[in-house]
PDB file of C-alpha atoms and ligand atoms in Angstrom:
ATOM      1  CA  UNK G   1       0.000   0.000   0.000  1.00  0.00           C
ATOM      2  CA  UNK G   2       2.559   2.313   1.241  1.00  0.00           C
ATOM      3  CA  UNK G   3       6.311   2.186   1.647  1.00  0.00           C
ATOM      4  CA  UNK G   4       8.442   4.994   4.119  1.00  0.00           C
ATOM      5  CA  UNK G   5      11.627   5.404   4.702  1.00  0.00           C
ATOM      6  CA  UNK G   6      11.629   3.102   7.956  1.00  0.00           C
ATOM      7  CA  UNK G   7       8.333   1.034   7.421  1.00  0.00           C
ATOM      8  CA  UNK G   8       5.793  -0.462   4.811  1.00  0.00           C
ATOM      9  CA  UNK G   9       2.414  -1.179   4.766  1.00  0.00           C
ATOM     10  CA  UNK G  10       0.648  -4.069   3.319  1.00  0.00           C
ATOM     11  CA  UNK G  11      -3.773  -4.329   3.309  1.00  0.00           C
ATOM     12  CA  UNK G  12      -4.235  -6.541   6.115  1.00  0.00           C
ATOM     13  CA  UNK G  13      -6.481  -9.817   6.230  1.00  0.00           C
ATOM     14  CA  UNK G  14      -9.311  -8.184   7.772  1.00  0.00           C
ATOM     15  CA  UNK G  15     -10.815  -4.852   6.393  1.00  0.00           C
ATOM     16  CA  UNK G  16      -9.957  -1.484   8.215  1.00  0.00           C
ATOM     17  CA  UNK G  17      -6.681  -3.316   9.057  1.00  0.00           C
ATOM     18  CA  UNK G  18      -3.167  -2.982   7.374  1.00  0.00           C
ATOM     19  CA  UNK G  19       0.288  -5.240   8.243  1.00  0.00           C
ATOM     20  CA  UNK G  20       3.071  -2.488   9.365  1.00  0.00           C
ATOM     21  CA  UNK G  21       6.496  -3.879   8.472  1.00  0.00           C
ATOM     22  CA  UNK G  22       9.428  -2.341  10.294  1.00  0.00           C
ATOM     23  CA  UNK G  23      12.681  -1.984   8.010  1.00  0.00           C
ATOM     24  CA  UNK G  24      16.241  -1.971   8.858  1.00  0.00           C
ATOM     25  CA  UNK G  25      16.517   1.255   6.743  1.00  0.00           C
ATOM     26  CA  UNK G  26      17.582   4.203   8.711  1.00  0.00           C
ATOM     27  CA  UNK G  27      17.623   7.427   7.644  1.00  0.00           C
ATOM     28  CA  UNK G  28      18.544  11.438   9.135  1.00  0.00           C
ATOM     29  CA  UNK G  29      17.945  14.750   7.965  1.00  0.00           C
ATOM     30  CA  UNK G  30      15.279  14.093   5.530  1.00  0.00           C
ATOM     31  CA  UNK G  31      17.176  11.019   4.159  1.00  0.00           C
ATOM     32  CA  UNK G  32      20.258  13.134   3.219  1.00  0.00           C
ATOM     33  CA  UNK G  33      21.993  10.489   5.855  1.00  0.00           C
ATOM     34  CA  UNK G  34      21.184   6.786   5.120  1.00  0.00           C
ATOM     35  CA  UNK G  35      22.395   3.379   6.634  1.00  0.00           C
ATOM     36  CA  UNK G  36      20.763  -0.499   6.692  1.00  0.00           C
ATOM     37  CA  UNK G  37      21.163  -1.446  10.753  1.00  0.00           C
ATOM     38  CA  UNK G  38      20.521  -5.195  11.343  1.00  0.00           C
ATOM     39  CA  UNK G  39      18.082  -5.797  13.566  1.00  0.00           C
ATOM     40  CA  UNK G  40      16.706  -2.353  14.255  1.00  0.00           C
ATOM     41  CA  UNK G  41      13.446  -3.397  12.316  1.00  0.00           C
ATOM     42  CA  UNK G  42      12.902  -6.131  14.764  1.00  0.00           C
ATOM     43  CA  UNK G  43      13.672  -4.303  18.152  1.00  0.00           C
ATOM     44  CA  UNK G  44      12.007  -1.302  17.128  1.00  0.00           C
ATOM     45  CA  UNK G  45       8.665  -3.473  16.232  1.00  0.00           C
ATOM     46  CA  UNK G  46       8.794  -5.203  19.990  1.00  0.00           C
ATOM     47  CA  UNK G  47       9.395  -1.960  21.785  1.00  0.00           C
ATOM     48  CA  UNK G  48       6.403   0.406  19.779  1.00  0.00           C
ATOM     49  CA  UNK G  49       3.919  -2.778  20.390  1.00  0.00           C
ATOM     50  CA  UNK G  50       4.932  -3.105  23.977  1.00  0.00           C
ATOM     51  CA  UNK G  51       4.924   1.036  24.396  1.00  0.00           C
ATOM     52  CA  UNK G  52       1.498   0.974  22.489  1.00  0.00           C
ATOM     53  CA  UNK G  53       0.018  -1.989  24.468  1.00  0.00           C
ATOM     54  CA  UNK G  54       0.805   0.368  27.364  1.00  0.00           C
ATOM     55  CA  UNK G  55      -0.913   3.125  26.480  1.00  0.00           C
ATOM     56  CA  UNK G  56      -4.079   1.101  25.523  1.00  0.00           C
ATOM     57  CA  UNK G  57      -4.246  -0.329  28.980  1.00  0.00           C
ATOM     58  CA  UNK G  58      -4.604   3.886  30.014  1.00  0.00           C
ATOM     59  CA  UNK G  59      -6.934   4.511  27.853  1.00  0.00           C
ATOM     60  CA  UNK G  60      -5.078   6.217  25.123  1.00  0.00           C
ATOM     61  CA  UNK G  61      -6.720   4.359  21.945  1.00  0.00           C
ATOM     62  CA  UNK G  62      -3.977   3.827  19.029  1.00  0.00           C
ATOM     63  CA  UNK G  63      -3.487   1.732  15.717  1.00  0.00           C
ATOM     64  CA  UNK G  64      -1.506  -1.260  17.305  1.00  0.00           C
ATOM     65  CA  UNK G  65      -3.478  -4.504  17.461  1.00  0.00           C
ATOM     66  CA  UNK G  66      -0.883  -7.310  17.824  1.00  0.00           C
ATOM     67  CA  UNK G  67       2.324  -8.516  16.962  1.00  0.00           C
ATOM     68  CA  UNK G  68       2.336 -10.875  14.300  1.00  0.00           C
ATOM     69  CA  UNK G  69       5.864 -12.044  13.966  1.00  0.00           C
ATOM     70  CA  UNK G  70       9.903 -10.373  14.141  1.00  0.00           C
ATOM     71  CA  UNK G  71       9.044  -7.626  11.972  1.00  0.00           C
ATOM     72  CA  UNK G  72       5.085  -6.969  11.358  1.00  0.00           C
ATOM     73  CA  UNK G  73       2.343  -5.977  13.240  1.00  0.00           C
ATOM     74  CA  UNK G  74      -1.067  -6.178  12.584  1.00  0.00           C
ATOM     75  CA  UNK G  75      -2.503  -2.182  13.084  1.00  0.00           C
ATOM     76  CA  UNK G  76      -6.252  -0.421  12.673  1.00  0.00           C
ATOM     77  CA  UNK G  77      -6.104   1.257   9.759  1.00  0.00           C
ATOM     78  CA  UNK G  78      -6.570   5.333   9.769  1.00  0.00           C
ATOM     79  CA  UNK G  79      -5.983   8.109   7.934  1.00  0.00           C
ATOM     80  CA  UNK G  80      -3.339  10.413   8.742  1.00  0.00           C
ATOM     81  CA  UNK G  81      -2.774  13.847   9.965  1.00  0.00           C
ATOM     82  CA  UNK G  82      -0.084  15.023   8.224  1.00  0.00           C
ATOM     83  CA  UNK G  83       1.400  16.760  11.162  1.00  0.00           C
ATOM     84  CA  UNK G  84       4.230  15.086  13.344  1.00  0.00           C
ATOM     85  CA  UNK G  85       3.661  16.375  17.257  1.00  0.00           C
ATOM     86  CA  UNK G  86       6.601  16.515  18.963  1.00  0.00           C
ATOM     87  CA  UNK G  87       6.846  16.442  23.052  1.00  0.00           C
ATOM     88  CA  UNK G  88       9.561  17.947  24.984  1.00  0.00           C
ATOM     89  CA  UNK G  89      10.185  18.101  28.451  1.00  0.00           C
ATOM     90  CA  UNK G  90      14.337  18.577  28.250  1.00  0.00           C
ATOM     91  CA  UNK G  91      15.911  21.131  25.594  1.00  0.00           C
ATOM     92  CA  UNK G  92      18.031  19.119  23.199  1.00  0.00           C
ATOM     93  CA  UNK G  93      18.216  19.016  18.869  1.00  0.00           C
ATOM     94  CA  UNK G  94      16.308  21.607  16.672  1.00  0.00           C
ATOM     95  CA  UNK G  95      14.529  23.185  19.913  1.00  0.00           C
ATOM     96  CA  UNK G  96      18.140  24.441  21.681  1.00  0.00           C
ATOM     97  CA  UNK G  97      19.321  25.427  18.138  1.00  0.00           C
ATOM     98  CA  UNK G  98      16.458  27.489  17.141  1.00  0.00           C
ATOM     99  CA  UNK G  99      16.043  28.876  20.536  1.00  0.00           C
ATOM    100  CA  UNK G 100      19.809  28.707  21.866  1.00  0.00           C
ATOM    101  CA  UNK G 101      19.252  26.523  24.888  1.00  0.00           C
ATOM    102  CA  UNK G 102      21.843  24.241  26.285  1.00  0.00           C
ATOM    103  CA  UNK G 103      21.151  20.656  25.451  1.00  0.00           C
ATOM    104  CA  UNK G 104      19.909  18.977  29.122  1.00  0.00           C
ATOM    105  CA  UNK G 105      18.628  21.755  30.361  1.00  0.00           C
ATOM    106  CA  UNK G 106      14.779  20.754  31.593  1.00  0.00           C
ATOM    107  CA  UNK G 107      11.741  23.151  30.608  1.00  0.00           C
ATOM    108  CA  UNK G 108       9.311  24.643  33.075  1.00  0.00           C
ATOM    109  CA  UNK G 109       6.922  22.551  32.007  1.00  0.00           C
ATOM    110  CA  UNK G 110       6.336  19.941  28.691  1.00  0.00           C
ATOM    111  CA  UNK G 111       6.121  21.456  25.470  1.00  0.00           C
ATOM    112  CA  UNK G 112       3.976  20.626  22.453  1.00  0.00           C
ATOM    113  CA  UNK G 113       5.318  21.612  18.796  1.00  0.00           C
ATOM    114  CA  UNK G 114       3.798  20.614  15.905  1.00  0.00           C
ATOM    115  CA  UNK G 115       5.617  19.992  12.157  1.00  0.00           C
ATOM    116  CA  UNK G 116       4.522  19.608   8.757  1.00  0.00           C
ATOM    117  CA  UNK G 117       5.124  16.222   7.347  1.00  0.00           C
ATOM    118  CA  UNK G 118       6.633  17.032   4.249  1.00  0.00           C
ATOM    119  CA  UNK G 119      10.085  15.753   3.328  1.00  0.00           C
ATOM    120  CA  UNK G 120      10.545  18.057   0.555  1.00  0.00           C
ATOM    121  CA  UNK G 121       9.701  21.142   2.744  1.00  0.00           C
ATOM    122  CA  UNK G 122      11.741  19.276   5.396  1.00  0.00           C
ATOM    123  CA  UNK G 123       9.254  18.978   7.934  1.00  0.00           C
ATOM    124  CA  UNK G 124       8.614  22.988   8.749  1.00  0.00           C
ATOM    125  CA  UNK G 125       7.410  24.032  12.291  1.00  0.00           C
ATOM    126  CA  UNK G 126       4.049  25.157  11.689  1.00  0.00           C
ATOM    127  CA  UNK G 127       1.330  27.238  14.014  1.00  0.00           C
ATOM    128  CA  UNK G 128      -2.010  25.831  15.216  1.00  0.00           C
ATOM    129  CA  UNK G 129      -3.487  28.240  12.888  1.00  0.00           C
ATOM    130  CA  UNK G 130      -1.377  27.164   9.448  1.00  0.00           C
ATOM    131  CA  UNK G 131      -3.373  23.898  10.452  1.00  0.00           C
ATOM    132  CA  UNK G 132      -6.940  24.990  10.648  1.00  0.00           C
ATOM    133  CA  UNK G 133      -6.157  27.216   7.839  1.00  0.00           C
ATOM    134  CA  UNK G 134      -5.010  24.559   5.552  1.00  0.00           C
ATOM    135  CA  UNK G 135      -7.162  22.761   7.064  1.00  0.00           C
ATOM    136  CA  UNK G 136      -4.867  19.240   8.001  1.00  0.00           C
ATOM    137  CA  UNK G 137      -7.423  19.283  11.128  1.00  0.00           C
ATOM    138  CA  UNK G 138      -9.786  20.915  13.001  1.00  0.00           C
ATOM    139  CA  UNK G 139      -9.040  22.982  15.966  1.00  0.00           C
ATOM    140  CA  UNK G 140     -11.148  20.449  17.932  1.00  0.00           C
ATOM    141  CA  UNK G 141      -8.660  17.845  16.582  1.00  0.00           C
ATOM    142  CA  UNK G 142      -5.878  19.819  17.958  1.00  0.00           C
ATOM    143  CA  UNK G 143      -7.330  20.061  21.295  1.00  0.00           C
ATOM    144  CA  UNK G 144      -7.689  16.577  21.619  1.00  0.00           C
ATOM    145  CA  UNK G 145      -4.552  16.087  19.892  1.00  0.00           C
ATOM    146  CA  UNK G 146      -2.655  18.148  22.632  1.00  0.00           C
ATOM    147  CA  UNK G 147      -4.454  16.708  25.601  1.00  0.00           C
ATOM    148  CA  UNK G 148      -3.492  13.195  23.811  1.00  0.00           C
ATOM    149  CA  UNK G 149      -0.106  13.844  23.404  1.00  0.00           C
ATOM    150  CA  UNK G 150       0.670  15.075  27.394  1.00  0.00           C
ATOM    151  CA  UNK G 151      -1.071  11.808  28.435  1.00  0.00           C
ATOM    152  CA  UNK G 152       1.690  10.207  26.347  1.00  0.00           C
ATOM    153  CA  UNK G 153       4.299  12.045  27.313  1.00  0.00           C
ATOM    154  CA  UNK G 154       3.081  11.194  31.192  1.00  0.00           C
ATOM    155  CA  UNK G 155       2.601   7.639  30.803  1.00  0.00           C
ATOM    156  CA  UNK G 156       5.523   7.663  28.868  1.00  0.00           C
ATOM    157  CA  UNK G 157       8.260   9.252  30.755  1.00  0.00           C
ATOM    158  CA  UNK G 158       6.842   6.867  33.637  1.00  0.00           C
ATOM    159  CA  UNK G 159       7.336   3.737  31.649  1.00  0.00           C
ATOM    160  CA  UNK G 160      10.840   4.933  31.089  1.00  0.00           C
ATOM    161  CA  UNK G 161      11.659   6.269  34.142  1.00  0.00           C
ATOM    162  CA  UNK G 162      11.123   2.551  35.998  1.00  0.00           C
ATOM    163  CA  UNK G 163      13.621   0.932  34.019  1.00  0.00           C
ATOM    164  CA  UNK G 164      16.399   4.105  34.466  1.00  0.00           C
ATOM    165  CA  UNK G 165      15.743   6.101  31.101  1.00  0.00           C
ATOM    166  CA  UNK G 166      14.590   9.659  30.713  1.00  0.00           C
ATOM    167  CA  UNK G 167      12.045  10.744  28.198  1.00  0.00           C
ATOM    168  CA  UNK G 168      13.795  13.927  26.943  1.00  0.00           C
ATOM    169  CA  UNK G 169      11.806  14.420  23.777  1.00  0.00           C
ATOM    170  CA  UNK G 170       9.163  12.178  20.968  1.00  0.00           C
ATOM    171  CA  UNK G 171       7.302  12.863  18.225  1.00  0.00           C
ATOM    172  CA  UNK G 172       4.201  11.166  17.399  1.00  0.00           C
ATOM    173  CA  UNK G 173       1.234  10.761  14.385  1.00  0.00           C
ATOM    174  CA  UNK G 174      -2.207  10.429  14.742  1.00  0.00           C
ATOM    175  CA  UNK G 175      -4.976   9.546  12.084  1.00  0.00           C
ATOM    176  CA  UNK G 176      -9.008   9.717  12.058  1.00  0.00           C
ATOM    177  CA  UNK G 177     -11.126   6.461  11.835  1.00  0.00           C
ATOM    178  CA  UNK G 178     -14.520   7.049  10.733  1.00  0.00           C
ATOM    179  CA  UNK G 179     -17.422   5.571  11.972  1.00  0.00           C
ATOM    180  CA  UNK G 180     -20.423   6.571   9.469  1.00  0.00           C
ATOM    181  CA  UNK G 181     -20.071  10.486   9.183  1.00  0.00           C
ATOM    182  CA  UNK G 182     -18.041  11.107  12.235  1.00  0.00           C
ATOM    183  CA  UNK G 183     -14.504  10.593  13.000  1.00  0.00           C
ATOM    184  CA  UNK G 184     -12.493  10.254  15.641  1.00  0.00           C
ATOM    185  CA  UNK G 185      -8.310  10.800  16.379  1.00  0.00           C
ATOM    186  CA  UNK G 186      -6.447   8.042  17.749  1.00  0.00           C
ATOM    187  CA  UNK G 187      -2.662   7.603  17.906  1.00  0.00           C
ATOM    188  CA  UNK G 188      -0.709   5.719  14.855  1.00  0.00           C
ATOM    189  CA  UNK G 189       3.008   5.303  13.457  1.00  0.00           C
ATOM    190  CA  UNK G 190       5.241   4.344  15.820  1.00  0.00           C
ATOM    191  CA  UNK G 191       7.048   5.299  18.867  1.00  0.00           C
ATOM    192  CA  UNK G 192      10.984   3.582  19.291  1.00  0.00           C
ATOM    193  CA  UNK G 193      14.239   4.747  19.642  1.00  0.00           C
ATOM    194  CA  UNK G 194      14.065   6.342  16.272  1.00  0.00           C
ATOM    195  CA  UNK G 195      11.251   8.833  17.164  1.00  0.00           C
ATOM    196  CA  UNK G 196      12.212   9.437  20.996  1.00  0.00           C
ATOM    197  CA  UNK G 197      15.062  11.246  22.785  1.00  0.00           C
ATOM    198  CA  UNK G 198      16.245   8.665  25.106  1.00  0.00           C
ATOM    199  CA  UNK G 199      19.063   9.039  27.979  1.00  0.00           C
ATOM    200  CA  UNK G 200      20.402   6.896  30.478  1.00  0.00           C
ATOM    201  CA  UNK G 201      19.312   8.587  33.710  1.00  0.00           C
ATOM    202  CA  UNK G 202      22.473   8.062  35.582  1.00  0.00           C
ATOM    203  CA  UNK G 203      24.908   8.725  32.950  1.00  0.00           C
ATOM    204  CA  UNK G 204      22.796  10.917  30.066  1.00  0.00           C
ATOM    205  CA  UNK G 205      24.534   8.622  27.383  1.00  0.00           C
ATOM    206  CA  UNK G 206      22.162   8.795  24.640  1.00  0.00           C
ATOM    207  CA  UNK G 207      20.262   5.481  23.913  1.00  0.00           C
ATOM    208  CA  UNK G 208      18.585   6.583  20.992  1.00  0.00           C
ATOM    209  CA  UNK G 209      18.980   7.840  17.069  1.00  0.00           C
ATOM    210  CA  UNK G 210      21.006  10.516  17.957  1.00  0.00           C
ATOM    211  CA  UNK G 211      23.248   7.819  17.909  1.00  0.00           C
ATOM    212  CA  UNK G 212      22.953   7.342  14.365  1.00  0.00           C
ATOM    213  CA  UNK G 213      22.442  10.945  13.623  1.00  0.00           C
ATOM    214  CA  UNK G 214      25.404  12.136  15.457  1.00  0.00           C
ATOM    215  CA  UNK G 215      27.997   8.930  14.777  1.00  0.00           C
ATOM    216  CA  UNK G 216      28.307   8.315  18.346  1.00  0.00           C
ATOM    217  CA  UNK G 217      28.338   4.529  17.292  1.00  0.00           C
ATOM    218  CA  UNK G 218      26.613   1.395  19.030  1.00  0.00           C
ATOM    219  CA  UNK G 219      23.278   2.261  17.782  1.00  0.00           C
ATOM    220  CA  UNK G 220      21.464  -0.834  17.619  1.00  0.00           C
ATOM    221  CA  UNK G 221      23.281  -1.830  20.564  1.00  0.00           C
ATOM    222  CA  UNK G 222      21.619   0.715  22.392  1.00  0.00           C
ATOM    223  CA  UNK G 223      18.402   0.704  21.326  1.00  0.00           C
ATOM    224  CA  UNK G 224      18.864  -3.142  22.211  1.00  0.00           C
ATOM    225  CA  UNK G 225      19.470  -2.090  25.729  1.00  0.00           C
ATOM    226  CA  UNK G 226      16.092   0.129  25.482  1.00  0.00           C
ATOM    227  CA  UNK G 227      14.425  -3.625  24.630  1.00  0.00           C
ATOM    228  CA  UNK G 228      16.251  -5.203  27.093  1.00  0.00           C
ATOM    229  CA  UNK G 229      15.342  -2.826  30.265  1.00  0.00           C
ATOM    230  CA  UNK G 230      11.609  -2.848  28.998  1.00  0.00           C
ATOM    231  CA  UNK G 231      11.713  -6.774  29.270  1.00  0.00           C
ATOM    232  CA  UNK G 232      10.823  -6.810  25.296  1.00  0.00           C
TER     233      UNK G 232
HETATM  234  P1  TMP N 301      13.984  17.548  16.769  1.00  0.00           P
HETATM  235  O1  TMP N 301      14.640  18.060  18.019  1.00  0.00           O
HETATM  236  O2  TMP N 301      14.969  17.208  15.700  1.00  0.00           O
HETATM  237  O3  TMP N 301      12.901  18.466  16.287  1.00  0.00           O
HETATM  238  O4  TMP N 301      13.279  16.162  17.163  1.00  0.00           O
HETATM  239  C1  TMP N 301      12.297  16.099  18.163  1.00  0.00           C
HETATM  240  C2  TMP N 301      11.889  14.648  18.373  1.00  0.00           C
HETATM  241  O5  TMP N 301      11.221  14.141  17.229  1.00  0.00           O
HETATM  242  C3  TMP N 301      13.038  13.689  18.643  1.00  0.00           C
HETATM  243  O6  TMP N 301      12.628  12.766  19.646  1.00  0.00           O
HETATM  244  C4  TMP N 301      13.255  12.974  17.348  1.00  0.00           C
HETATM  245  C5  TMP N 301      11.901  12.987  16.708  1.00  0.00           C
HETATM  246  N1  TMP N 301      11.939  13.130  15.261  1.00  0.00           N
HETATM  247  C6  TMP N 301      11.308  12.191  14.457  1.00  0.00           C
HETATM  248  O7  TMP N 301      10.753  11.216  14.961  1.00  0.00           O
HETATM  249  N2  TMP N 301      11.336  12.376  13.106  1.00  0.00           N
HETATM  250  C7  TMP N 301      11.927  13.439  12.526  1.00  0.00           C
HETATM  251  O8  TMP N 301      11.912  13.555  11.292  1.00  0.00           O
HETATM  252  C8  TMP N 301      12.571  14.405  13.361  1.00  0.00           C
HETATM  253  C9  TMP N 301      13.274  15.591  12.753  1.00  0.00           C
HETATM  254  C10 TMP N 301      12.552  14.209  14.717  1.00  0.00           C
HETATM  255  N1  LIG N 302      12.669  11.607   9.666  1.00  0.00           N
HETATM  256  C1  LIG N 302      14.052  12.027   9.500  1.00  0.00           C
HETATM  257  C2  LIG N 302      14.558  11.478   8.173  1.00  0.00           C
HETATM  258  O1  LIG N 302      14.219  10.735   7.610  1.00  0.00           O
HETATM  259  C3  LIG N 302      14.932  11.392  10.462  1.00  0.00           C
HETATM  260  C4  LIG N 302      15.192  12.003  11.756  1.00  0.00           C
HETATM  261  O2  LIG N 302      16.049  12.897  11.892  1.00  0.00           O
HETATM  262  O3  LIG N 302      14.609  11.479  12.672  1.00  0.00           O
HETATM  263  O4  LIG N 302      15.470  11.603   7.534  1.00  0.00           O
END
């Protein structure tokens, strides 16, 4: 149906469902950087369903049925925002160089950004109102959108917090599903090591693709650890 840079999609068995294959393909700035990391389709596939599970068992309603095998997952199907929300509750990559703030340093409170997803246009910052304007959602869909997203980010940094990892920063999709004439948002894509900031809370060593992105090295081997501490 659809192939990304780090995922395809395949019509599922049922309707309303599709397969979501995670690739080893790896890309950075817009796919101006590129590499093929064994194994980080698999680990990244264990940890969203597990970190999806999770937030079904709160109450925050998302694409992920089940696990099918090493690499696929059997989702909901939905159609997507094109906006990519990103969380922050510690300054670090395009926030503390557009705004100057040291990388670490923790914000008053968490922070909701939202970006156009559009490769070409390399994923611009956009306002609430370029959104209703354009009209990619309704301002009702960015309401619940933002609540969404902090229950994430809550349930989130807990999960990560028990096993010794802070949540500095994610970004995260959500699509409609439509029931007769009315719609409603739930949470899709993915959320891994390739769409979170991730530190070790004792050390700060980064456990995530800023690994990749940076050539700091031992990338998979880190998000393995990630797997590892979440018992995945
Ligand atoms: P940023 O600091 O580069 O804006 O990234 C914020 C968060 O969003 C970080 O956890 C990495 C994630 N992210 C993606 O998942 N996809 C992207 O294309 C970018 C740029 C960031
Ligand atoms: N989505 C970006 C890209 O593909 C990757 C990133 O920096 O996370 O190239």
């Amino acid at each position: 149906m659809y192939e990304g840079k780090a995922k395809i999609l395949y019509e599922g068995s049922d309707p309303g469902t599709l397969i979501q294959y995670f690739k080893d393909d790896t890309t950075a700035f817009d796919a101006g950087k590129t590499a093929v990391l064994s194994g980080k389709g698999a680990v990244n596939n264990r940890i969203s369903g597990f970190v999806m599970a999770r937030l079904s068992a709160i109450g925050v309603q998302n694409h992920f049925i089940k696990r099918l095998n090493q690499r696929e997952q059997l989702i909901r199907k939905v159609e997507i925002i094109p906006i990519e929300v990103v969380c922050r509750n510690i300054a670090a990559g395009s926030l503390s160089q557009r705004l100057n703030l040291p990388e670490g340093e923790w914000l008053p409170h968490p922070l909701v950004e939202f970006f156009l997803k559009d490769d070409k246009l390399h994923d611009p910052m956009v306002a609430t109102e370029h959104i209703t304007t354009f009209e990619w959602a309704s301002s009702q869909e960015i309401d619940q959108i933002k609540v969404l997203t902090l229950r994430i980010n809550d349930e989130l940094g807990k999960v990560f917090e028990a096993v010794g990892i802070t949540l500095v920063d994610f970004k995260v999709e959500f699509g409609r599903v439509w029931d007769g004439e009315t719609s409603r948002i739930i949470l899709a894509d993915e959320i891994s090591p390739d769409s979170c900031r991730l530190w070790d809370s004792a050390t700060n060593k980064k456990l995530d693709k800023d690994r990749f992105r940076r050539n700091l090295g031992d990338v998979i081997e880190s998000y393995t650890e990630v797997a590892q501490r979440l018992g995945v």
